Phi, psi and omega in degrees: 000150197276174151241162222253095190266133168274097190219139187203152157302130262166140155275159177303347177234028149099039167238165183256338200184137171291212183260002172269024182073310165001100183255038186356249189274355170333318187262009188270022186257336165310328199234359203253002184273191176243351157252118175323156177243314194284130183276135174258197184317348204242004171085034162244169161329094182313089185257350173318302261028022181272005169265020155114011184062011196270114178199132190253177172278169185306329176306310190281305181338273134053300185235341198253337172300307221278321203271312190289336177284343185292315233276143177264271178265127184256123183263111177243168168261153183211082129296312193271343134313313186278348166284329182251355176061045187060021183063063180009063196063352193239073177282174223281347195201149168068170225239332207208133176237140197238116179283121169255139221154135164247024184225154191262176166334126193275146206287113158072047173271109192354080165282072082288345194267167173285116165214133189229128186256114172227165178276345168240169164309277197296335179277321162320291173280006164283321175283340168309297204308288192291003152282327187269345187072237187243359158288164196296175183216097154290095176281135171299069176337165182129188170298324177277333167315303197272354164326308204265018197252268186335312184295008200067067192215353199255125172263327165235144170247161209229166138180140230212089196289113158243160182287080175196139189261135158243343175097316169224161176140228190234124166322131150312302174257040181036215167273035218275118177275143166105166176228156207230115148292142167269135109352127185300145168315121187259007183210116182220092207221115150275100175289218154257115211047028161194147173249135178282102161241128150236160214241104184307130169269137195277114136288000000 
């Protein structure tokens, strides 16, 4: 089984989004480097930009290369499906994305891609599982995130720190009851505007 990491971007005091969904400056540590993340058709770096422009500094490069070629399956919720319209069938990372939702696929919505609509946590990451193999499982922080953090399903949290307060807004671990030990970070890499941490979660 692959392992099933919780991972997201974050203000310094735990929000992912403002309460408008809004990620203001969260993502500009994504477009502001000189290294491509991203591969094009023939399985090299994309230095062209036509891969979305997404490229960070040599610092993140490092850690952030390793971790998005790991991951096999992306698990989301969906708002953040209906915000990005699913990447148009093409997410940013992994070959297959498993949607938590009680409303199903939307009708005649890129039936080519692998998107899978399931209705619980644990049914989610059981289909994650048998999409990715041994490849990684990306959770989407967030209410779903932290749904499947709480069943116990989540083995590492990811987060990826920039220096900004929001004050209010939408949680990293959503509304999530109760305290979940972590592990000390077994990953601490400063990048530019942003710091990388993860975390083992203690059984």
């Amino acid at each position: 089984m692959g392992t099933v990491i919780m991972h997201n971007v974050m203000s310094v005091d735990g929000f992912i989004a403002d309460k408008n969904d809004d990620v203001g400056p969260l993502h500009e540590w994504l477009f502001s480097g000189d290294v491509p993340l991203l591969r094009n058709e023939v399985g090299e770096y994309d230095h062209s930009g036509t891969g979305g422009g997404i490229r960070v500094s040599g610092k993140s490069a490092g850690y952030v290369r390793p971790m998005w070629e790991s991951i096999g399956t992306i698990v989301m919720g969906r708002t953040l499906f209906d915000l990005v319209n699913g990447w148009e069938g093409k997410p940013p990372a992994g070959d297959h994305v498993v949607v938590v939702s009680h409303r199903p696929k939307p009708e005649g919505w890129h039936p080519e891609a692998s998107y899978h609509f399931v209705d619980d946590v644990t049914a989610a990451i059981a289909k994650a599982q048998e999409l990715a193999g041994e490849r990684t499982i990306a959770v989407n922080a967030g209410e779903v995130g932290g749904q499947i953090l709480a069943a116990g399903l989540v083995d590492e949290v990811a987060m990826d720190v920039v220096p900004v307060v929001f004050g209010s807004g939408k949680r990293f671990f959503g509304g999530i009851d109760g305290q979940h030990l972590l592990e000390d970070p077994d990953v601490v890499i400063q990048g530019d505007r942003v710091l990388h941490l993860k975390y083992k979660v203690r059984r």
